[in-house]
Amino acid sequence: MIIKEAAGHTYAKQNTTKKMQLAPWMLLLIVGLALAQRDACPDEETLRPCTCDGTGINCMHVQTTAQLEASFTATGQNEHEGLWIQKTPLRHINSGVFGMFKFAEVYIEMNANLTSFVLECLGESQSALRVLSLFSNAIDRFSFEKVAEYPELRTLNLARNMLTSIPPRAFRAEQLETLALSHNPITSVGRHAFSELPGLKKLLLQNTRLSTLGPYSFAWRVHSVDLTILLEKSRISDIHESAFEGTGPITLNLARNNLTSLAPDVFLPLAQSMINNMRNRMDNELAVLFTGGNPLSCRGCDYLWLVRNKRNPVLRQILRDFRCSDGSRLYELGLPMIRCNVDGRNRIN
């Protein structure tokens, strides 16, 4: 028993000694990590009121543009993963404000007074920038054409600003995958505004003031098989026959707008393009065109193509939420209901 106790006592003592021997290594590790974080950040004093934690720079306490510009005169590490400027009183961010600093992801968000943002301020990040979020500011102008100078950009978020229009041929960016423009008071989209975005997968344009989709406004030469276009909860009542020229998104959401009909010169080629795109996919995902919540009258010859194709199983899947203003579904449409003379055209292949 004594031997066991002695042995146990000896073991405990040896174990304690080992723990004491490990402590200096742990201390060195902690010191090393602290030094590494310090080396990963610019000079702390000059950077203030911005802060750095080794993964990026946070400027949520900045009060003026001059103060922001002074922070980025700091010496030391100038390449960082992220930059956050959120909920500040800043009114404008001009060219040169970030000096020689380079970022991969930039989040300038929820700055209620920020009306002006110059994209050139991120000039040093041209070869690195992957994400730019300008969500929920008050920006009323944007240099859309400058996006082409950022070849690695994958996500551009301009949602919840004060943009009123998207100019013709606004974007040219082969690698851009997500473009958010929702919740802006946009009233017009120019011709071929998005046609030079061949890799785009998500175009978000919900809750705008669009009443008309003009000629070639959503036309593409070549687009991703994953293209999704969200246009719900706007004021769309009229769509030009060429608005979706060459475009067959896997998802198109036009729900809760002011459409009274699905004109065949718009929707018949659109449905055919969506079916063709669906057939080019490697998976079995079905295309969908959401129209629910529109005041569809289901009266007149604009509905003849739907009557003739209502038994097409693919079209029924695409228009899965179709409802007339009286609640009638696609399969319930008929010639007596729409009150149109038959002319033998408008069938889907």
mmCIF file of C-alpha atoms in Angstrom:
data_model
loop_
_atom_site.group_PDB
_atom_site.id
_atom_site.type_symbol
_atom_site.label_atom_id
_atom_site.label_comp_id
_atom_site.label_asym_id
_atom_site.label_seq_id
_atom_site.Cartn_x
_atom_site.Cartn_y
_atom_site.Cartn_z
ATOM 1 C CA MET A 1 0.000 0.000 0.000
ATOM 2 C CA ILE A 2 2.829 2.335 0.929
ATOM 3 C CA ILE A 3 4.591 1.416 -2.263
ATOM 4 C CA LYS A 4 1.448 2.232 -4.265
ATOM 5 C CA GLU A 5 1.012 5.530 -2.462
ATOM 6 C CA ALA A 6 4.661 6.316 -2.941
ATOM 7 C CA ALA A 7 4.453 5.341 -6.554
ATOM 8 C CA GLY A 8 1.314 7.393 -6.952
ATOM 9 C CA HIS A 9 2.942 10.326 -5.205
ATOM 10 C CA THR A 10 6.014 10.007 -7.376
ATOM 11 C CA TYR A 11 3.862 9.814 -10.524
ATOM 12 C CA ALA A 12 1.886 12.897 -9.511
ATOM 13 C CA LYS A 13 5.072 14.792 -8.832
ATOM 14 C CA GLN A 14 6.528 13.778 -12.196
ATOM 15 C CA ASN A 15 3.291 14.757 -13.946
ATOM 16 C CA THR A 16 3.326 18.168 -12.244
ATOM 17 C CA THR A 17 6.926 18.628 -13.312
ATOM 18 C CA LYS A 18 5.986 17.868 -16.924
ATOM 19 C CA LYS A 19 3.186 20.436 -16.768
ATOM 20 C CA MET A 20 5.622 22.997 -15.404
ATOM 21 C CA GLN A 21 8.021 22.147 -18.222
ATOM 22 C CA LEU A 22 5.276 22.729 -20.840
ATOM 23 C CA ALA A 23 4.377 26.170 -19.509
ATOM 24 C CA PRO A 24 7.314 28.062 -21.111
ATOM 25 C CA TRP A 25 6.472 26.572 -24.520
ATOM 26 C CA MET A 26 2.878 27.663 -24.162
ATOM 27 C CA LEU A 27 4.056 31.118 -23.171
ATOM 28 C CA LEU A 28 6.314 31.293 -26.213
ATOM 29 C CA LEU A 29 3.404 30.222 -28.418
ATOM 30 C CA ILE A 30 1.162 32.958 -27.019
ATOM 31 C CA VAL A 31 3.887 35.558 -27.446
ATOM 32 C CA GLY A 32 4.524 34.320 -30.980
ATOM 33 C CA LEU A 33 0.859 34.622 -31.898
ATOM 34 C CA ALA A 34 0.712 38.124 -30.467
ATOM 35 C CA LEU A 35 3.783 39.145 -32.453
ATOM 36 C CA ALA A 36 2.338 37.588 -35.608
ATOM 37 C CA GLN A 37 -0.889 39.559 -35.178
ATOM 38 C CA ARG A 38 1.111 42.726 -34.603
ATOM 39 C CA ASP A 39 3.120 42.072 -37.755
ATOM 40 C CA ALA A 40 -0.122 41.468 -39.685
ATOM 41 C CA CYS A 41 -1.410 44.942 -38.799
ATOM 42 C CA PRO A 42 -0.290 48.495 -39.555
ATOM 43 C CA ASP A 43 0.909 50.927 -36.890
ATOM 44 C CA GLU A 44 -1.791 50.987 -34.217
ATOM 45 C CA GLU A 45 -1.475 54.646 -33.242
ATOM 46 C CA THR A 46 -1.676 56.024 -36.765
ATOM 47 C CA LEU A 47 -4.504 53.655 -37.703
ATOM 48 C CA ARG A 48 -6.809 54.960 -34.975
ATOM 49 C CA PRO A 49 -9.776 55.224 -34.753
ATOM 50 C CA CYS A 50 -9.702 52.214 -37.095
ATOM 51 C CA THR A 51 -8.615 48.927 -35.577
ATOM 52 C CA CYS A 52 -6.955 45.790 -36.911
ATOM 53 C CA ASP A 53 -7.276 42.224 -35.676
ATOM 54 C CA GLY A 54 -5.111 40.389 -38.173
ATOM 55 C CA THR A 55 -7.972 39.423 -40.491
ATOM 56 C CA GLY A 56 -8.900 42.933 -41.514
ATOM 57 C CA ILE A 57 -9.449 46.560 -40.611
ATOM 58 C CA ASN A 58 -12.572 47.948 -38.936
ATOM 59 C CA CYS A 59 -13.369 51.668 -39.191
ATOM 60 C CA MET A 60 -16.780 51.817 -37.523
ATOM 61 C CA HIS A 61 -15.663 54.665 -35.222
ATOM 62 C CA VAL A 62 -14.552 57.016 -37.996
ATOM 63 C CA GLN A 63 -16.362 60.371 -38.004
ATOM 64 C CA THR A 64 -15.004 62.209 -41.062
ATOM 65 C CA THR A 65 -13.442 61.435 -44.439
ATOM 66 C CA ALA A 66 -10.309 63.348 -43.396
ATOM 67 C CA GLN A 67 -10.008 61.138 -40.334
ATOM 68 C CA LEU A 68 -10.430 58.044 -42.502
ATOM 69 C CA GLU A 69 -7.751 59.197 -44.930
ATOM 70 C CA ALA A 70 -5.331 59.926 -42.068
ATOM 71 C CA SER A 71 -5.818 56.405 -40.693
ATOM 72 C CA PHE A 72 -4.640 54.898 -43.962
ATOM 73 C CA THR A 73 -1.318 56.709 -43.850
ATOM 74 C CA ALA A 74 -0.291 54.121 -41.248
ATOM 75 C CA THR A 75 2.912 52.222 -41.930
ATOM 76 C CA GLY A 76 3.273 48.452 -41.769
ATOM 77 C CA GLN A 77 1.240 45.659 -43.327
ATOM 78 C CA ASN A 78 -1.015 47.075 -46.057
ATOM 79 C CA GLU A 79 -2.560 43.900 -47.518
ATOM 80 C CA HIS A 80 -5.630 42.625 -45.683
ATOM 81 C CA GLU A 81 -8.508 40.230 -46.207
ATOM 82 C CA GLY A 82 -11.304 42.594 -45.184
ATOM 83 C CA LEU A 83 -12.303 46.227 -44.620
ATOM 84 C CA TRP A 84 -15.422 47.225 -42.670
ATOM 85 C CA ILE A 85 -16.858 50.756 -42.572
ATOM 86 C CA GLN A 86 -20.336 50.459 -41.105
ATOM 87 C CA LYS A 87 -22.842 52.779 -39.427
ATOM 88 C CA THR A 88 -20.654 55.885 -39.626
ATOM 89 C CA PRO A 89 -21.693 59.521 -40.359
ATOM 90 C CA LEU A 90 -19.474 59.663 -43.470
ATOM 91 C CA ARG A 91 -20.949 61.589 -46.407
ATOM 92 C CA HIS A 92 -18.456 60.749 -49.141
ATOM 93 C CA ILE A 93 -15.498 58.476 -49.844
ATOM 94 C CA ASN A 94 -13.185 59.884 -52.473
ATOM 95 C CA SER A 95 -10.339 58.642 -54.633
ATOM 96 C CA GLY A 96 -7.089 58.016 -52.784
ATOM 97 C CA VAL A 97 -8.605 57.771 -49.318
ATOM 98 C CA PHE A 98 -7.211 54.265 -48.709
ATOM 99 C CA GLY A 99 -3.696 55.094 -49.871
ATOM 100 C CA MET A 100 -1.634 52.015 -50.670
ATOM 101 C CA PHE A 101 -3.865 49.570 -48.797
ATOM 102 C CA LYS A 102 -5.185 46.498 -50.582
ATOM 103 C CA PHE A 103 -8.261 44.425 -49.665
ATOM 104 C CA ALA A 104 -9.983 41.257 -50.906
ATOM 105 C CA GLU A 105 -13.387 42.018 -49.370
ATOM 106 C CA VAL A 106 -14.804 45.473 -48.650
ATOM 107 C CA TYR A 107 -17.989 46.150 -46.662
ATOM 108 C CA ILE A 108 -19.031 49.815 -46.632
ATOM 109 C CA GLU A 109 -22.550 49.443 -45.309
ATOM 110 C CA MET A 110 -25.407 51.112 -43.442
ATOM 111 C CA ASN A 111 -23.890 54.594 -43.584
ATOM 112 C CA ALA A 112 -27.108 56.613 -43.775
ATOM 113 C CA ASN A 113 -25.438 59.846 -44.966
ATOM 114 C CA LEU A 114 -23.082 58.337 -47.545
ATOM 115 C CA THR A 115 -24.233 59.695 -50.910
ATOM 116 C CA SER A 116 -20.970 59.568 -52.851
ATOM 117 C CA PHE A 117 -18.569 56.668 -53.317
ATOM 118 C CA VAL A 118 -15.757 56.770 -55.869
ATOM 119 C CA LEU A 119 -14.778 53.270 -56.975
ATOM 120 C CA GLU A 120 -11.256 54.448 -57.788
ATOM 121 C CA CYS A 121 -10.614 54.746 -54.027
ATOM 122 C CA LEU A 122 -10.002 50.981 -54.151
ATOM 123 C CA GLY A 123 -7.508 51.273 -56.992
ATOM 124 C CA GLU A 124 -4.793 49.409 -55.111
ATOM 125 C CA SER A 125 -7.220 46.490 -54.717
ATOM 126 C CA GLN A 126 -7.856 46.041 -58.438
ATOM 127 C CA SER A 127 -6.117 42.681 -58.657
ATOM 128 C CA ALA A 128 -7.422 41.374 -55.315
ATOM 129 C CA LEU A 129 -10.992 42.583 -54.739
ATOM 130 C CA ARG A 130 -13.520 39.717 -54.717
ATOM 131 C CA VAL A 131 -16.410 41.221 -52.753
ATOM 132 C CA LEU A 132 -17.634 44.821 -52.671
ATOM 133 C CA SER A 133 -20.712 45.502 -50.567
ATOM 134 C CA LEU A 134 -22.135 49.024 -50.515
ATOM 135 C CA PHE A 135 -25.372 47.813 -48.960
ATOM 136 C CA SER A 136 -27.800 50.283 -47.374
ATOM 137 C CA ASN A 137 -26.122 53.635 -47.888
ATOM 138 C CA ALA A 138 -27.578 56.668 -49.712
ATOM 139 C CA ILE A 139 -25.490 56.420 -52.894
ATOM 140 C CA ASP A 140 -27.238 58.035 -55.864
ATOM 141 C CA ARG A 141 -24.482 57.659 -58.482
ATOM 142 C CA PHE A 142 -22.087 54.833 -59.273
ATOM 143 C CA SER A 143 -19.318 54.346 -61.838
ATOM 144 C CA PHE A 144 -20.731 51.140 -63.323
ATOM 145 C CA GLU A 145 -18.210 51.160 -66.176
ATOM 146 C CA LYS A 146 -15.295 51.043 -63.699
ATOM 147 C CA VAL A 147 -16.306 47.580 -62.469
ATOM 148 C CA ALA A 148 -14.447 46.151 -65.482
ATOM 149 C CA GLU A 149 -11.178 47.269 -63.851
ATOM 150 C CA TYR A 150 -11.627 44.719 -61.036
ATOM 151 C CA PRO A 151 -11.181 41.360 -62.800
ATOM 152 C CA GLU A 152 -11.475 39.218 -59.647
ATOM 153 C CA LEU A 153 -14.739 40.765 -58.437
ATOM 154 C CA ARG A 154 -17.366 38.078 -57.820
ATOM 155 C CA THR A 155 -19.969 39.922 -55.733
ATOM 156 C CA LEU A 156 -21.201 43.517 -56.035
ATOM 157 C CA ASN A 157 -23.925 44.574 -53.610
ATOM 158 C CA LEU A 158 -25.551 47.954 -54.266
ATOM 159 C CA ALA A 159 -28.883 47.115 -52.643
ATOM 160 C CA ARG A 160 -30.797 49.679 -50.574
ATOM 161 C CA ASN A 161 -29.273 52.831 -52.004
ATOM 162 C CA MET A 162 -30.735 55.729 -53.997
ATOM 163 C CA LEU A 163 -29.880 54.705 -57.562
ATOM 164 C CA THR A 164 -32.556 55.753 -60.053
ATOM 165 C CA SER A 165 -31.356 54.209 -63.311
ATOM 166 C CA ILE A 166 -29.046 51.602 -64.812
ATOM 167 C CA PRO A 167 -27.456 53.012 -67.983
ATOM 168 C CA PRO A 168 -27.063 51.167 -71.301
ATOM 169 C CA ARG A 169 -24.203 48.660 -71.292
ATOM 170 C CA ALA A 170 -23.629 49.498 -67.638
ATOM 171 C CA PHE A 171 -21.540 46.469 -66.725
ATOM 172 C CA ARG A 172 -18.655 44.612 -68.269
ATOM 173 C CA ALA A 173 -17.237 42.014 -65.889
ATOM 174 C CA GLU A 174 -16.649 38.443 -67.005
ATOM 175 C CA GLN A 175 -16.196 36.959 -63.529
ATOM 176 C CA LEU A 176 -19.016 38.719 -61.660
ATOM 177 C CA GLU A 177 -21.433 36.142 -60.228
ATOM 178 C CA THR A 178 -23.770 38.110 -57.950
ATOM 179 C CA LEU A 179 -25.146 41.600 -58.581
ATOM 180 C CA ALA A 180 -27.584 43.081 -56.059
ATOM 181 C CA LEU A 181 -29.528 46.218 -57.010
ATOM 182 C CA SER A 182 -32.729 45.601 -55.063
ATOM 183 C CA HIS A 183 -34.523 48.234 -52.973
ATOM 184 C CA ASN A 184 -33.334 51.155 -55.120
ATOM 185 C CA PRO A 185 -35.773 53.693 -56.652
ATOM 186 C CA ILE A 186 -34.745 52.515 -60.126
ATOM 187 C CA THR A 187 -37.146 53.598 -62.875
ATOM 188 C CA SER A 188 -35.220 52.518 -65.978
ATOM 189 C CA VAL A 189 -32.746 49.909 -67.208
ATOM 190 C CA GLY A 190 -30.870 50.738 -70.407
ATOM 191 C CA ARG A 191 -30.270 48.536 -73.427
ATOM 192 C CA HIS A 192 -27.877 45.640 -72.879
ATOM 193 C CA ALA A 193 -27.260 46.813 -69.312
ATOM 194 C CA PHE A 194 -26.167 43.320 -68.223
ATOM 195 C CA SER A 195 -25.314 41.610 -71.513
ATOM 196 C CA GLU A 196 -21.560 41.678 -70.830
ATOM 197 C CA LEU A 197 -21.878 39.644 -67.631
ATOM 198 C CA PRO A 198 -21.509 36.093 -69.001
ATOM 199 C CA GLY A 199 -20.746 34.525 -65.619
ATOM 200 C CA LEU A 200 -23.564 36.168 -63.668
ATOM 201 C CA LYS A 201 -25.623 33.735 -61.588
ATOM 202 C CA LYS A 202 -27.797 36.070 -59.508
ATOM 203 C CA LEU A 203 -29.282 39.409 -60.535
ATOM 204 C CA LEU A 204 -31.327 40.888 -57.708
ATOM 205 C CA LEU A 205 -33.695 43.719 -58.669
ATOM 206 C CA GLN A 206 -36.609 43.314 -56.288
ATOM 207 C CA ASN A 207 -38.533 46.251 -54.838
ATOM 208 C CA THR A 208 -37.689 48.907 -57.418
ATOM 209 C CA ARG A 209 -39.836 51.461 -59.247
ATOM 210 C CA LEU A 210 -39.539 49.822 -62.638
ATOM 211 C CA SER A 211 -42.808 50.087 -64.536
ATOM 212 C CA THR A 212 -41.470 49.190 -67.984
ATOM 213 C CA LEU A 213 -38.790 46.748 -69.104
ATOM 214 C CA GLY A 214 -37.518 48.465 -72.228
ATOM 215 C CA PRO A 215 -35.855 47.096 -75.384
ATOM 216 C CA TYR A 216 -32.986 44.679 -74.698
ATOM 217 C CA SER A 217 -32.916 45.699 -71.025
ATOM 218 C CA PHE A 218 -32.320 42.100 -69.916
ATOM 219 C CA ALA A 219 -30.829 40.758 -73.132
ATOM 220 C CA TRP A 220 -27.730 38.545 -73.057
ATOM 221 C CA ARG A 221 -25.404 37.276 -75.751
ATOM 222 C CA VAL A 222 -24.187 34.395 -73.579
ATOM 223 C CA HIS A 223 -25.168 33.761 -69.981
ATOM 224 C CA SER A 224 -24.617 31.208 -67.231
ATOM 225 C CA VAL A 225 -26.927 28.199 -67.095
ATOM 226 C CA ASP A 226 -27.415 29.157 -63.434
ATOM 227 C CA LEU A 227 -28.715 32.656 -64.179
ATOM 228 C CA THR A 228 -31.440 33.772 -61.780
ATOM 229 C CA ILE A 229 -33.215 37.114 -62.227
ATOM 230 C CA LEU A 230 -35.374 38.449 -59.407
ATOM 231 C CA LEU A 231 -37.742 41.300 -60.326
ATOM 232 C CA GLU A 232 -40.579 40.739 -57.891
ATOM 233 C CA LYS A 233 -42.398 43.441 -55.924
ATOM 234 C CA SER A 234 -41.712 46.222 -58.395
ATOM 235 C CA ARG A 235 -44.264 48.092 -60.512
ATOM 236 C CA ILE A 236 -43.790 46.331 -63.835
ATOM 237 C CA SER A 237 -46.820 46.626 -66.104
ATOM 238 C CA ASP A 238 -45.232 46.599 -69.556
ATOM 239 C CA ILE A 239 -42.448 44.476 -71.084
ATOM 240 C CA HIS A 240 -40.991 45.178 -74.514
ATOM 241 C CA GLU A 241 -40.865 42.173 -76.842
ATOM 242 C CA SER A 242 -37.023 42.320 -76.946
ATOM 243 C CA ALA A 243 -36.510 42.866 -73.208
ATOM 244 C CA PHE A 244 -35.354 39.261 -72.676
ATOM 245 C CA GLU A 245 -33.801 38.730 -76.107
ATOM 246 C CA GLY A 246 -31.497 35.675 -75.971
ATOM 247 C CA THR A 247 -32.145 35.180 -72.264
ATOM 248 C CA GLY A 248 -33.357 31.942 -70.686
ATOM 249 C CA PRO A 249 -32.751 32.097 -66.929
ATOM 250 C CA ILE A 250 -33.209 29.043 -64.765
ATOM 251 C CA THR A 251 -35.333 31.255 -62.502
ATOM 252 C CA LEU A 252 -37.169 34.462 -63.373
ATOM 253 C CA ASN A 253 -39.302 36.020 -60.663
ATOM 254 C CA LEU A 254 -41.878 38.548 -61.855
ATOM 255 C CA ALA A 255 -44.281 37.970 -58.971
ATOM 256 C CA ARG A 256 -46.243 40.788 -57.357
ATOM 257 C CA ASN A 257 -45.985 43.279 -60.174
ATOM 258 C CA ASN A 258 -48.720 44.948 -62.242
ATOM 259 C CA LEU A 259 -48.847 42.657 -65.269
ATOM 260 C CA THR A 260 -52.335 42.104 -66.679
ATOM 261 C CA SER A 261 -51.263 39.685 -69.426
ATOM 262 C CA LEU A 262 -48.392 37.452 -70.525
ATOM 263 C CA ALA A 263 -47.978 38.716 -74.078
ATOM 264 C CA PRO A 264 -46.905 35.950 -76.504
ATOM 265 C CA ASP A 265 -44.273 38.079 -78.242
ATOM 266 C CA VAL A 266 -42.508 38.340 -74.867
ATOM 267 C CA PHE A 267 -43.319 35.176 -72.968
ATOM 268 C CA LEU A 268 -43.468 32.527 -75.692
ATOM 269 C CA PRO A 269 -39.805 32.997 -76.784
ATOM 270 C CA LEU A 270 -38.833 33.525 -73.153
ATOM 271 C CA ALA A 271 -40.386 30.204 -72.118
ATOM 272 C CA GLN A 272 -38.707 28.465 -75.062
ATOM 273 C CA SER A 273 -35.317 29.943 -74.089
ATOM 274 C CA MET A 274 -35.796 28.838 -70.488
ATOM 275 C CA ILE A 275 -36.577 25.295 -71.651
ATOM 276 C CA ASN A 276 -33.509 25.255 -73.911
ATOM 277 C CA ASN A 277 -31.288 26.473 -71.083
ATOM 278 C CA MET A 278 -32.751 23.861 -68.754
ATOM 279 C CA ARG A 279 -31.847 21.142 -71.267
ATOM 280 C CA ASN A 280 -28.236 22.368 -71.317
ATOM 281 C CA ARG A 281 -27.814 21.782 -67.594
ATOM 282 C CA MET A 282 -26.023 18.759 -66.165
ATOM 283 C CA ASP A 283 -28.572 18.343 -63.366
ATOM 284 C CA ASN A 284 -32.337 17.925 -63.468
ATOM 285 C CA GLU A 285 -33.286 21.346 -62.110
ATOM 286 C CA LEU A 286 -36.447 22.711 -63.682
ATOM 287 C CA ALA A 287 -36.751 26.288 -64.858
ATOM 288 C CA VAL A 288 -39.370 28.428 -63.161
ATOM 289 C CA LEU A 289 -41.105 31.684 -64.052
ATOM 290 C CA PHE A 290 -42.955 33.146 -61.087
ATOM 291 C CA THR A 291 -45.960 35.319 -61.973
ATOM 292 C CA GLY A 292 -48.113 35.001 -58.853
ATOM 293 C CA GLY A 293 -49.554 38.167 -57.394
ATOM 294 C CA ASN A 294 -50.021 39.937 -60.743
ATOM 295 C CA PRO A 295 -53.531 41.100 -61.757
ATOM 296 C CA LEU A 296 -53.663 38.736 -64.748
ATOM 297 C CA SER A 297 -57.016 39.250 -66.482
ATOM 298 C CA CYS A 298 -56.960 35.986 -68.469
ATOM 299 C CA ARG A 299 -59.005 37.731 -71.136
ATOM 300 C CA GLY A 300 -57.968 38.402 -74.722
ATOM 301 C CA CYS A 301 -55.709 36.866 -77.356
ATOM 302 C CA ASP A 302 -52.540 37.391 -75.316
ATOM 303 C CA TYR A 303 -53.587 34.216 -73.503
ATOM 304 C CA LEU A 304 -54.125 32.090 -76.606
ATOM 305 C CA TRP A 305 -50.596 30.667 -76.490
ATOM 306 C CA LEU A 306 -51.215 29.541 -72.921
ATOM 307 C CA VAL A 307 -54.481 27.840 -73.847
ATOM 308 C CA ARG A 308 -52.695 25.930 -76.618
ATOM 309 C CA ASN A 309 -49.783 24.879 -74.422
ATOM 310 C CA LYS A 310 -51.534 24.346 -71.101
ATOM 311 C CA ARG A 311 -51.097 20.566 -71.339
ATOM 312 C CA ASN A 312 -47.352 20.852 -71.927
ATOM 313 C CA PRO A 313 -45.924 19.343 -68.703
ATOM 314 C CA VAL A 314 -42.729 21.393 -68.858
ATOM 315 C CA LEU A 315 -44.598 24.675 -69.289
ATOM 316 C CA ARG A 316 -46.877 23.754 -66.410
ATOM 317 C CA GLN A 317 -43.815 23.278 -64.236
ATOM 318 C CA ILE A 318 -42.295 26.561 -65.382
ATOM 319 C CA LEU A 319 -45.523 28.473 -64.684
ATOM 320 C CA ARG A 320 -46.232 26.547 -61.510
ATOM 321 C CA ASP A 321 -47.667 29.528 -59.586
ATOM 322 C CA PHE A 322 -49.731 30.977 -62.473
ATOM 323 C CA ARG A 323 -53.102 32.312 -61.388
ATOM 324 C CA CYS A 324 -55.604 34.623 -62.991
ATOM 325 C CA SER A 325 -56.954 37.473 -60.913
ATOM 326 C CA ASP A 326 -60.086 35.370 -60.350
ATOM 327 C CA GLY A 327 -57.978 32.484 -59.038
ATOM 328 C CA SER A 328 -58.112 30.275 -62.149
ATOM 329 C CA ARG A 329 -55.073 28.068 -62.779
ATOM 330 C CA LEU A 330 -53.253 27.455 -66.062
ATOM 331 C CA TYR A 331 -54.996 24.135 -66.765
ATOM 332 C CA GLU A 332 -58.379 25.854 -66.401
ATOM 333 C CA LEU A 333 -57.819 28.319 -69.253
ATOM 334 C CA GLY A 334 -59.992 27.826 -72.328
ATOM 335 C CA LEU A 335 -61.195 29.661 -75.419
ATOM 336 C CA PRO A 336 -64.560 30.622 -73.934
ATOM 337 C CA MET A 337 -62.805 32.033 -70.904
ATOM 338 C CA ILE A 338 -60.230 34.163 -72.735
ATOM 339 C CA ARG A 339 -62.710 35.193 -75.486
ATOM 340 C CA CYS A 340 -60.316 35.064 -78.444
ATOM 341 C CA ASN A 341 -60.748 33.729 -81.986
ATOM 342 C CA VAL A 342 -58.440 30.812 -82.899
ATOM 343 C CA ASP A 343 -55.717 31.415 -85.510
ATOM 344 C CA GLY A 344 -53.609 28.260 -85.160
ATOM 345 C CA ARG A 345 -50.331 29.774 -83.958
ATOM 346 C CA ASN A 346 -48.248 30.019 -80.789
ATOM 347 C CA ARG A 347 -47.197 26.516 -79.860
ATOM 348 C CA ILE A 348 -44.116 25.546 -77.839
ATOM 349 C CA ASN A 349 -41.785 22.989 -79.428
#
